[in-house]
């Protein structure tokens, strides 16, 4: 059975001190709720800014929460000013990293080829990539949603180590940070397309084992309806992950 994954993407929010205050309040509440007790069934992840990783990692030690990186470079070391080494992320015991988030693609020019290199580099050091895919409004209105997300998925998987795990996040670009959430039907359809593509590009076993998360304006008020879709295995959450109570509520969303 695939785990239900609730992942926070803090983007460029929270200092080390704010990270400390968040986890001090959040972790006791999460443990008290009992929902994360079986990490094989429900995973709670935080993609924190690189400068908060070290501190966050110490704070969550011994809890049911994992901390991951928002970005990684594909070389291990060298003259790459400002980049994050996959080897250093591994040394920090970071089990997950985002790849190909639409903000990286749109604002920093990350290409499909680069996502492939990042997935390969993460697998080489034992980190699970969460590959983000999603269409723009123009692509959706032009009827190109399926073509775009399958292309991004195929590119991202091209150099992976097929013996290692990946997570996929479907995030329609027009729904990110806009308050416009995809309808359950729109999200459900895209997830079904991605699940089928995983089987075609990899295997039935890959399609069955890979969690596909939905992201884009997920909030406690809309999460239950989204989670009801058959192929939706969790959420990737920006804005609503920054407050303890709203993110805790999302972690408690029932998967019908
Ligand atoms: P949002 O961001 O929840 O604020 O829309 C989601 C994301 O970018 O991962």
PDB file of C-alpha atoms and ligand atoms in Angstrom:
ATOM      1  CA  UNK A   1       0.000   0.000   0.000  1.00  0.00           C
ATOM      2  CA  UNK A   2       1.263   3.492  -0.823  1.00  0.00           C
ATOM      3  CA  UNK A   3       1.813   5.809   2.156  1.00  0.00           C
ATOM      4  CA  UNK A   4      -0.248   9.001   2.403  1.00  0.00           C
ATOM      5  CA  UNK A   5       2.307  11.820   2.288  1.00  0.00           C
ATOM      6  CA  UNK A   6       1.703  15.315   3.614  1.00  0.00           C
ATOM      7  CA  UNK A   7       4.604  17.549   2.608  1.00  0.00           C
ATOM      8  CA  UNK A   8       5.276  21.175   3.485  1.00  0.00           C
ATOM      9  CA  UNK A   9       7.111  23.417   1.036  1.00  0.00           C
ATOM     10  CA  UNK A  10       8.239  26.396   3.066  1.00  0.00           C
ATOM     11  CA  UNK A  11       9.826  28.072   0.005  1.00  0.00           C
ATOM     12  CA  UNK A  12      11.916  31.072   1.160  1.00  0.00           C
ATOM     13  CA  UNK A  13      10.078  31.445   4.480  1.00  0.00           C
ATOM     14  CA  UNK A  14      11.271  31.052   8.081  1.00  0.00           C
ATOM     15  CA  UNK A  15      14.622  31.751   9.704  1.00  0.00           C
ATOM     16  CA  UNK A  16      16.391  29.176  11.919  1.00  0.00           C
ATOM     17  CA  UNK A  17      14.768  30.807  14.984  1.00  0.00           C
ATOM     18  CA  UNK A  18      11.313  30.652  13.373  1.00  0.00           C
ATOM     19  CA  UNK A  19      11.975  27.040  12.375  1.00  0.00           C
ATOM     20  CA  UNK A  20      12.747  26.259  16.017  1.00  0.00           C
ATOM     21  CA  UNK A  21       9.557  27.946  17.223  1.00  0.00           C
ATOM     22  CA  UNK A  22       7.473  26.082  14.624  1.00  0.00           C
ATOM     23  CA  UNK A  23       8.747  22.603  15.498  1.00  0.00           C
ATOM     24  CA  UNK A  24       8.562  23.259  19.250  1.00  0.00           C
ATOM     25  CA  UNK A  25       4.850  23.924  18.841  1.00  0.00           C
ATOM     26  CA  UNK A  26       4.122  21.450  16.037  1.00  0.00           C
ATOM     27  CA  UNK A  27       5.891  18.254  17.104  1.00  0.00           C
ATOM     28  CA  UNK A  28       4.129  17.728  20.474  1.00  0.00           C
ATOM     29  CA  UNK A  29       0.761  18.334  18.791  1.00  0.00           C
ATOM     30  CA  UNK A  30       1.544  15.894  15.987  1.00  0.00           C
ATOM     31  CA  UNK A  31       2.724  13.204  18.401  1.00  0.00           C
ATOM     32  CA  UNK A  32      -0.351  13.756  20.597  1.00  0.00           C
ATOM     33  CA  UNK A  33      -2.621  13.340  17.576  1.00  0.00           C
ATOM     34  CA  UNK A  34      -1.191   9.851  17.023  1.00  0.00           C
ATOM     35  CA  UNK A  35      -1.512  10.171  13.253  1.00  0.00           C
ATOM     36  CA  UNK A  36       2.155   9.868  12.362  1.00  0.00           C
ATOM     37  CA  UNK A  37       2.793   6.803  14.509  1.00  0.00           C
ATOM     38  CA  UNK A  38       2.955   4.491  11.545  1.00  0.00           C
ATOM     39  CA  UNK A  39       5.376   6.134   9.101  1.00  0.00           C
ATOM     40  CA  UNK A  40       4.797   3.345   6.593  1.00  0.00           C
ATOM     41  CA  UNK A  41       1.221   4.533   6.347  1.00  0.00           C
ATOM     42  CA  UNK A  42       1.431   8.328   6.715  1.00  0.00           C
ATOM     43  CA  UNK A  43       4.513  10.441   6.124  1.00  0.00           C
ATOM     44  CA  UNK A  44       4.947  14.048   7.181  1.00  0.00           C
ATOM     45  CA  UNK A  45       7.747  15.913   5.391  1.00  0.00           C
ATOM     46  CA  UNK A  46       9.076  19.467   5.464  1.00  0.00           C
ATOM     47  CA  UNK A  47      11.034  20.986   2.594  1.00  0.00           C
ATOM     48  CA  UNK A  48      12.801  23.806   4.403  1.00  0.00           C
ATOM     49  CA  UNK A  49      15.155  26.499   3.094  1.00  0.00           C
ATOM     50  CA  UNK A  50      18.744  25.227   2.789  1.00  0.00           C
ATOM     51  CA  UNK A  51      19.907  27.579   5.531  1.00  0.00           C
ATOM     52  CA  UNK A  52      17.429  26.004   7.980  1.00  0.00           C
ATOM     53  CA  UNK A  53      18.224  22.369   7.138  1.00  0.00           C
ATOM     54  CA  UNK A  54      20.867  21.779   9.781  1.00  0.00           C
ATOM     55  CA  UNK A  55      18.787  23.214  12.586  1.00  0.00           C
ATOM     56  CA  UNK A  56      15.565  21.553  11.400  1.00  0.00           C
ATOM     57  CA  UNK A  57      17.279  18.186  11.155  1.00  0.00           C
ATOM     58  CA  UNK A  58      18.332  18.376  14.823  1.00  0.00           C
ATOM     59  CA  UNK A  59      14.892  19.468  15.943  1.00  0.00           C
ATOM     60  CA  UNK A  60      12.983  16.620  14.271  1.00  0.00           C
ATOM     61  CA  UNK A  61      15.383  13.858  15.355  1.00  0.00           C
ATOM     62  CA  UNK A  62      13.452  11.092  17.082  1.00  0.00           C
ATOM     63  CA  UNK A  63      10.073  12.391  15.837  1.00  0.00           C
ATOM     64  CA  UNK A  64       7.918  11.006  13.050  1.00  0.00           C
ATOM     65  CA  UNK A  65       8.745  13.930  10.803  1.00  0.00           C
ATOM     66  CA  UNK A  66      11.351  14.083   8.016  1.00  0.00           C
ATOM     67  CA  UNK A  67      13.088  17.143   6.687  1.00  0.00           C
ATOM     68  CA  UNK A  68      14.080  17.584   3.037  1.00  0.00           C
ATOM     69  CA  UNK A  69      15.786  20.079   0.727  1.00  0.00           C
ATOM     70  CA  UNK A  70      14.043  22.318  -1.816  1.00  0.00           C
ATOM     71  CA  UNK A  71      16.794  22.150  -4.398  1.00  0.00           C
ATOM     72  CA  UNK A  72      20.013  20.335  -5.203  1.00  0.00           C
ATOM     73  CA  UNK A  73      22.800  20.545  -7.779  1.00  0.00           C
ATOM     74  CA  UNK A  74      23.897  17.505  -9.772  1.00  0.00           C
ATOM     75  CA  UNK A  75      27.636  17.713  -9.104  1.00  0.00           C
ATOM     76  CA  UNK A  76      29.009  16.626  -5.743  1.00  0.00           C
ATOM     77  CA  UNK A  77      31.542  19.431  -5.347  1.00  0.00           C
ATOM     78  CA  UNK A  78      33.432  22.070  -7.292  1.00  0.00           C
ATOM     79  CA  UNK A  79      33.225  25.639  -8.536  1.00  0.00           C
ATOM     80  CA  UNK A  80      29.417  25.982  -8.425  1.00  0.00           C
ATOM     81  CA  UNK A  81      28.861  29.085  -6.336  1.00  0.00           C
ATOM     82  CA  UNK A  82      25.650  29.061  -4.352  1.00  0.00           C
ATOM     83  CA  UNK A  83      24.563  25.488  -5.102  1.00  0.00           C
ATOM     84  CA  UNK A  84      23.672  22.617  -2.722  1.00  0.00           C
ATOM     85  CA  UNK A  85      25.737  19.429  -2.971  1.00  0.00           C
ATOM     86  CA  UNK A  86      23.803  16.154  -2.972  1.00  0.00           C
ATOM     87  CA  UNK A  87      26.635  14.609  -0.918  1.00  0.00           C
ATOM     88  CA  UNK A  88      26.243  17.263   1.764  1.00  0.00           C
ATOM     89  CA  UNK A  89      22.469  16.738   1.840  1.00  0.00           C
ATOM     90  CA  UNK A  90      23.172  13.040   2.364  1.00  0.00           C
ATOM     91  CA  UNK A  91      25.632  13.824   5.170  1.00  0.00           C
ATOM     92  CA  UNK A  92      22.904  15.892   6.812  1.00  0.00           C
ATOM     93  CA  UNK A  93      20.716  12.772   6.619  1.00  0.00           C
ATOM     94  CA  UNK A  94      18.184  14.507   4.410  1.00  0.00           C
ATOM     95  CA  UNK A  95      15.999  11.702   3.043  1.00  0.00           C
ATOM     96  CA  UNK A  96      14.069  13.729   0.410  1.00  0.00           C
ATOM     97  CA  UNK A  97      14.603  16.644  -1.985  1.00  0.00           C
ATOM     98  CA  UNK A  98      12.303  18.525  -4.346  1.00  0.00           C
ATOM     99  CA  UNK A  99      13.194  18.565  -8.030  1.00  0.00           C
ATOM    100  CA  UNK A 100      11.633  20.675 -10.772  1.00  0.00           C
ATOM    101  CA  UNK A 101       9.272  22.788  -8.673  1.00  0.00           C
ATOM    102  CA  UNK A 102       7.502  25.191 -11.021  1.00  0.00           C
ATOM    103  CA  UNK A 103       9.104  28.183  -9.281  1.00  0.00           C
ATOM    104  CA  UNK A 104      12.530  26.699 -10.054  1.00  0.00           C
ATOM    105  CA  UNK A 105      11.443  26.129 -13.653  1.00  0.00           C
ATOM    106  CA  UNK A 106       9.832  29.550 -14.178  1.00  0.00           C
ATOM    107  CA  UNK A 107      12.058  31.837 -12.086  1.00  0.00           C
ATOM    108  CA  UNK A 108      15.429  30.088 -12.287  1.00  0.00           C
ATOM    109  CA  UNK A 109      15.252  28.478 -15.715  1.00  0.00           C
ATOM    110  CA  UNK A 110      15.386  24.852 -14.548  1.00  0.00           C
ATOM    111  CA  UNK A 111      14.951  22.622 -17.599  1.00  0.00           C
ATOM    112  CA  UNK A 112      13.681  19.069 -18.064  1.00  0.00           C
ATOM    113  CA  UNK A 113      17.278  17.937 -18.694  1.00  0.00           C
ATOM    114  CA  UNK A 114      18.408  19.451 -15.433  1.00  0.00           C
ATOM    115  CA  UNK A 115      15.623  17.709 -13.515  1.00  0.00           C
ATOM    116  CA  UNK A 116      16.890  14.413 -14.949  1.00  0.00           C
ATOM    117  CA  UNK A 117      20.429  15.133 -13.726  1.00  0.00           C
ATOM    118  CA  UNK A 118      19.159  16.097 -10.287  1.00  0.00           C
ATOM    119  CA  UNK A 119      17.110  12.910  -9.938  1.00  0.00           C
ATOM    120  CA  UNK A 120      20.181  10.876 -10.931  1.00  0.00           C
ATOM    121  CA  UNK A 121      22.443  12.736  -8.483  1.00  0.00           C
ATOM    122  CA  UNK A 122      19.985  12.265  -5.612  1.00  0.00           C
ATOM    123  CA  UNK A 123      19.568   8.562  -6.288  1.00  0.00           C
ATOM    124  CA  UNK A 124      23.355   8.190  -6.333  1.00  0.00           C
ATOM    125  CA  UNK A 125      23.535   9.371  -2.703  1.00  0.00           C
ATOM    126  CA  UNK A 126      20.409   7.553  -1.513  1.00  0.00           C
ATOM    127  CA  UNK A 127      18.020  10.536  -1.365  1.00  0.00           C
ATOM    128  CA  UNK A 128      14.461  10.168  -2.674  1.00  0.00           C
ATOM    129  CA  UNK A 129      13.535  12.871  -5.208  1.00  0.00           C
ATOM    130  CA  UNK A 130      10.068  14.399  -5.214  1.00  0.00           C
ATOM    131  CA  UNK A 131       9.668  15.315  -8.885  1.00  0.00           C
ATOM    132  CA  UNK A 132       7.214  18.175  -9.471  1.00  0.00           C
ATOM    133  CA  UNK A 133       5.257  18.445 -12.714  1.00  0.00           C
ATOM    134  CA  UNK A 134       2.429  20.724 -13.765  1.00  0.00           C
ATOM    135  CA  UNK A 135       0.964  22.749 -16.606  1.00  0.00           C
ATOM    136  CA  UNK A 136       0.535  26.515 -16.898  1.00  0.00           C
ATOM    137  CA  UNK A 137      -2.891  28.072 -17.429  1.00  0.00           C
ATOM    138  CA  UNK A 138      -2.052  28.652 -21.084  1.00  0.00           C
ATOM    139  CA  UNK A 139      -1.111  24.994 -21.529  1.00  0.00           C
ATOM    140  CA  UNK A 140      -4.324  23.852 -19.817  1.00  0.00           C
ATOM    141  CA  UNK A 141      -6.477  26.167 -21.908  1.00  0.00           C
ATOM    142  CA  UNK A 142      -4.683  24.949 -25.004  1.00  0.00           C
ATOM    143  CA  UNK A 143      -5.645  21.352 -24.147  1.00  0.00           C
ATOM    144  CA  UNK A 144      -2.014  20.383 -23.565  1.00  0.00           C
ATOM    145  CA  UNK A 145      -2.112  19.399 -19.874  1.00  0.00           C
ATOM    146  CA  UNK A 146      -1.546  15.676 -20.331  1.00  0.00           C
ATOM    147  CA  UNK A 147       1.175  16.125 -22.924  1.00  0.00           C
ATOM    148  CA  UNK A 148       3.083  18.591 -20.701  1.00  0.00           C
ATOM    149  CA  UNK A 149       2.929  16.605 -17.475  1.00  0.00           C
ATOM    150  CA  UNK A 150       3.842  13.325 -19.162  1.00  0.00           C
ATOM    151  CA  UNK A 151       6.780  15.018 -20.916  1.00  0.00           C
ATOM    152  CA  UNK A 152       8.030  16.438 -17.606  1.00  0.00           C
ATOM    153  CA  UNK A 153       7.616  13.057 -15.922  1.00  0.00           C
ATOM    154  CA  UNK A 154       9.406  11.204 -18.701  1.00  0.00           C
ATOM    155  CA  UNK A 155      12.281  13.700 -18.695  1.00  0.00           C
ATOM    156  CA  UNK A 156      12.629  13.577 -14.917  1.00  0.00           C
ATOM    157  CA  UNK A 157      12.751   9.784 -14.880  1.00  0.00           C
ATOM    158  CA  UNK A 158      15.162   9.458 -17.805  1.00  0.00           C
ATOM    159  CA  UNK A 159      18.339   9.004 -15.757  1.00  0.00           C
ATOM    160  CA  UNK A 160      16.942   7.619 -12.536  1.00  0.00           C
ATOM    161  CA  UNK A 161      18.175   4.508 -10.794  1.00  0.00           C
ATOM    162  CA  UNK A 162      15.255   2.168 -11.406  1.00  0.00           C
ATOM    163  CA  UNK A 163      15.976   0.305  -8.168  1.00  0.00           C
ATOM    164  CA  UNK A 164      15.309   3.457  -6.087  1.00  0.00           C
ATOM    165  CA  UNK A 165      12.108   5.205  -5.067  1.00  0.00           C
ATOM    166  CA  UNK A 166      10.665   8.466  -6.329  1.00  0.00           C
ATOM    167  CA  UNK A 167       7.676  10.576  -5.345  1.00  0.00           C
ATOM    168  CA  UNK A 168       5.752  12.629  -7.913  1.00  0.00           C
ATOM    169  CA  UNK A 169       3.941  15.886  -7.157  1.00  0.00           C
ATOM    170  CA  UNK A 170       1.328  17.180  -9.610  1.00  0.00           C
ATOM    171  CA  UNK A 171       1.115  20.939  -9.177  1.00  0.00           C
ATOM    172  CA  UNK A 172      -0.860  22.887 -11.784  1.00  0.00           C
ATOM    173  CA  UNK A 173       1.085  26.150 -12.004  1.00  0.00           C
ATOM    174  CA  UNK A 174      -2.119  28.222 -12.118  1.00  0.00           C
ATOM    175  CA  UNK A 175      -3.173  26.818  -8.731  1.00  0.00           C
ATOM    176  CA  UNK A 176       0.047  27.559  -6.844  1.00  0.00           C
ATOM    177  CA  UNK A 177      -0.312  30.387  -4.353  1.00  0.00           C
ATOM    178  CA  UNK A 178      -3.360  31.724  -6.184  1.00  0.00           C
ATOM    179  CA  UNK A 179      -6.145  30.333  -4.000  1.00  0.00           C
ATOM    180  CA  UNK A 180      -7.482  28.595  -7.152  1.00  0.00           C
ATOM    181  CA  UNK A 181      -7.486  24.901  -6.439  1.00  0.00           C
ATOM    182  CA  UNK A 182      -7.930  22.314  -9.188  1.00  0.00           C
ATOM    183  CA  UNK A 183     -11.345  20.702  -9.017  1.00  0.00           C
ATOM    184  CA  UNK A 184     -11.270  17.122  -7.713  1.00  0.00           C
ATOM    185  CA  UNK A 185     -12.050  15.965 -11.267  1.00  0.00           C
ATOM    186  CA  UNK A 186      -9.215  17.983 -12.830  1.00  0.00           C
ATOM    187  CA  UNK A 187      -6.739  16.740 -10.227  1.00  0.00           C
ATOM    188  CA  UNK A 188      -8.063  13.182 -10.364  1.00  0.00           C
ATOM    189  CA  UNK A 189      -7.719  13.073 -14.142  1.00  0.00           C
ATOM    190  CA  UNK A 190      -4.139  14.387 -14.124  1.00  0.00           C
ATOM    191  CA  UNK A 191      -3.170  11.885 -11.424  1.00  0.00           C
ATOM    192  CA  UNK A 192      -4.656   9.013 -13.379  1.00  0.00           C
ATOM    193  CA  UNK A 193      -2.679  10.120 -16.452  1.00  0.00           C
ATOM    194  CA  UNK A 194       0.530  10.246 -14.399  1.00  0.00           C
ATOM    195  CA  UNK A 195      -0.139   6.836 -12.836  1.00  0.00           C
ATOM    196  CA  UNK A 196      -0.614   5.325 -16.284  1.00  0.00           C
ATOM    197  CA  UNK A 197       2.532   7.035 -17.559  1.00  0.00           C
ATOM    198  CA  UNK A 198       4.549   5.603 -14.648  1.00  0.00           C
ATOM    199  CA  UNK A 199       3.455   2.135 -15.747  1.00  0.00           C
ATOM    200  CA  UNK A 200       4.360   2.807 -19.383  1.00  0.00           C
ATOM    201  CA  UNK A 201       7.674   4.522 -18.669  1.00  0.00           C
ATOM    202  CA  UNK A 202       8.666   2.153 -15.869  1.00  0.00           C
ATOM    203  CA  UNK A 203       6.540  -0.770 -14.782  1.00  0.00           C
ATOM    204  CA  UNK A 204       3.253  -1.676 -13.165  1.00  0.00           C
ATOM    205  CA  UNK A 205       5.181  -2.063  -9.905  1.00  0.00           C
ATOM    206  CA  UNK A 206       6.571   1.486 -10.201  1.00  0.00           C
ATOM    207  CA  UNK A 207       3.093   2.876 -10.864  1.00  0.00           C
ATOM    208  CA  UNK A 208       1.716   1.010  -7.901  1.00  0.00           C
ATOM    209  CA  UNK A 209       4.463   1.975  -5.434  1.00  0.00           C
ATOM    210  CA  UNK A 210       4.946   5.647  -6.321  1.00  0.00           C
ATOM    211  CA  UNK A 211       2.971   8.200  -4.303  1.00  0.00           C
ATOM    212  CA  UNK A 212       1.554  11.018  -6.459  1.00  0.00           C
ATOM    213  CA  UNK A 213       0.805  14.142  -4.413  1.00  0.00           C
ATOM    214  CA  UNK A 214      -1.395  17.068  -5.371  1.00  0.00           C
ATOM    215  CA  UNK A 215      -0.155  20.634  -4.774  1.00  0.00           C
ATOM    216  CA  UNK A 216      -1.702  24.052  -5.411  1.00  0.00           C
ATOM    217  CA  UNK A 217      -3.651  26.042  -2.797  1.00  0.00           C
ATOM    218  CA  UNK A 218      -4.359  23.015  -0.578  1.00  0.00           C
ATOM    219  CA  UNK A 219      -6.012  24.129   2.660  1.00  0.00           C
ATOM    220  CA  UNK A 220      -7.784  22.361   5.540  1.00  0.00           C
ATOM    221  CA  UNK A 221     -11.120  23.403   3.954  1.00  0.00           C
ATOM    222  CA  UNK A 222     -10.505  21.682   0.605  1.00  0.00           C
ATOM    223  CA  UNK A 223      -8.139  18.832   1.525  1.00  0.00           C
ATOM    224  CA  UNK A 224     -10.714  16.126   2.297  1.00  0.00           C
ATOM    225  CA  UNK A 225     -12.368  16.441  -1.104  1.00  0.00           C
ATOM    226  CA  UNK A 226      -9.024  16.277  -2.911  1.00  0.00           C
ATOM    227  CA  UNK A 227      -7.837  13.296  -0.849  1.00  0.00           C
ATOM    228  CA  UNK A 228     -10.944  11.366  -1.865  1.00  0.00           C
ATOM    229  CA  UNK A 229      -9.650  10.964  -5.423  1.00  0.00           C
ATOM    230  CA  UNK A 230      -8.368   7.453  -6.011  1.00  0.00           C
ATOM    231  CA  UNK A 231      -4.935   8.348  -7.382  1.00  0.00           C
ATOM    232  CA  UNK A 232      -4.132  11.159  -4.941  1.00  0.00           C
ATOM    233  CA  UNK A 233      -1.696   9.984  -2.278  1.00  0.00           C
ATOM    234  CA  UNK A 234      -1.120  13.202  -0.355  1.00  0.00           C
ATOM    235  CA  UNK A 235      -0.380  16.907  -0.689  1.00  0.00           C
ATOM    236  CA  UNK A 236       2.491  19.293  -1.293  1.00  0.00           C
ATOM    237  CA  UNK A 237       1.537  22.440   0.593  1.00  0.00           C
ATOM    238  CA  UNK A 238       2.988  25.949   0.449  1.00  0.00           C
ATOM    239  CA  UNK A 239       1.025  28.730   2.183  1.00  0.00           C
ATOM    240  CA  UNK A 240      -1.010  26.523   4.545  1.00  0.00           C
ATOM    241  CA  UNK A 241       2.133  24.775   5.816  1.00  0.00           C
ATOM    242  CA  UNK A 242       3.537  27.882   7.452  1.00  0.00           C
ATOM    243  CA  UNK A 243       1.108  27.869  10.392  1.00  0.00           C
ATOM    244  CA  UNK A 244       1.158  25.054  12.939  1.00  0.00           C
ATOM    245  CA  UNK A 245      -2.587  24.537  13.194  1.00  0.00           C
ATOM    246  CA  UNK A 246      -3.419  24.622   9.504  1.00  0.00           C
ATOM    247  CA  UNK A 247      -0.630  22.186   8.642  1.00  0.00           C
ATOM    248  CA  UNK A 248      -1.602  19.909  11.526  1.00  0.00           C
ATOM    249  CA  UNK A 249      -5.164  19.877  10.211  1.00  0.00           C
ATOM    250  CA  UNK A 250      -3.842  18.864   6.776  1.00  0.00           C
ATOM    251  CA  UNK A 251      -1.807  16.063   8.340  1.00  0.00           C
ATOM    252  CA  UNK A 252      -5.051  14.796   9.867  1.00  0.00           C
ATOM    253  CA  UNK A 253      -6.959  14.710   6.575  1.00  0.00           C
ATOM    254  CA  UNK A 254      -8.628  11.364   6.206  1.00  0.00           C
ATOM    255  CA  UNK A 255      -7.812   9.380   3.074  1.00  0.00           C
ATOM    256  CA  UNK A 256     -11.146   7.846   2.233  1.00  0.00           C
TER     257      UNK A 256
HETATM  258  P1  LIG B   1       0.589  26.696  -2.311  1.00  0.00           P
HETATM  259  O1  LIG B   1       2.025  26.189  -2.856  1.00  0.00           O
HETATM  260  O2  LIG B   1       0.064  25.627  -1.400  1.00  0.00           O
HETATM  261  O3  LIG B   1       0.901  27.973  -1.557  1.00  0.00           O
HETATM  262  O4  LIG B   1      -0.272  26.916  -3.491  1.00  0.00           O
HETATM  263  C1  LIG B   1       2.206  24.855  -3.256  1.00  0.00           C
HETATM  264  C2  LIG B   1       3.618  24.649  -3.775  1.00  0.00           C
HETATM  265  O5  LIG B   1       4.160  25.528  -4.448  1.00  0.00           O
HETATM  266  O6  LIG B   1       4.226  23.592  -3.549  1.00  0.00           O
END
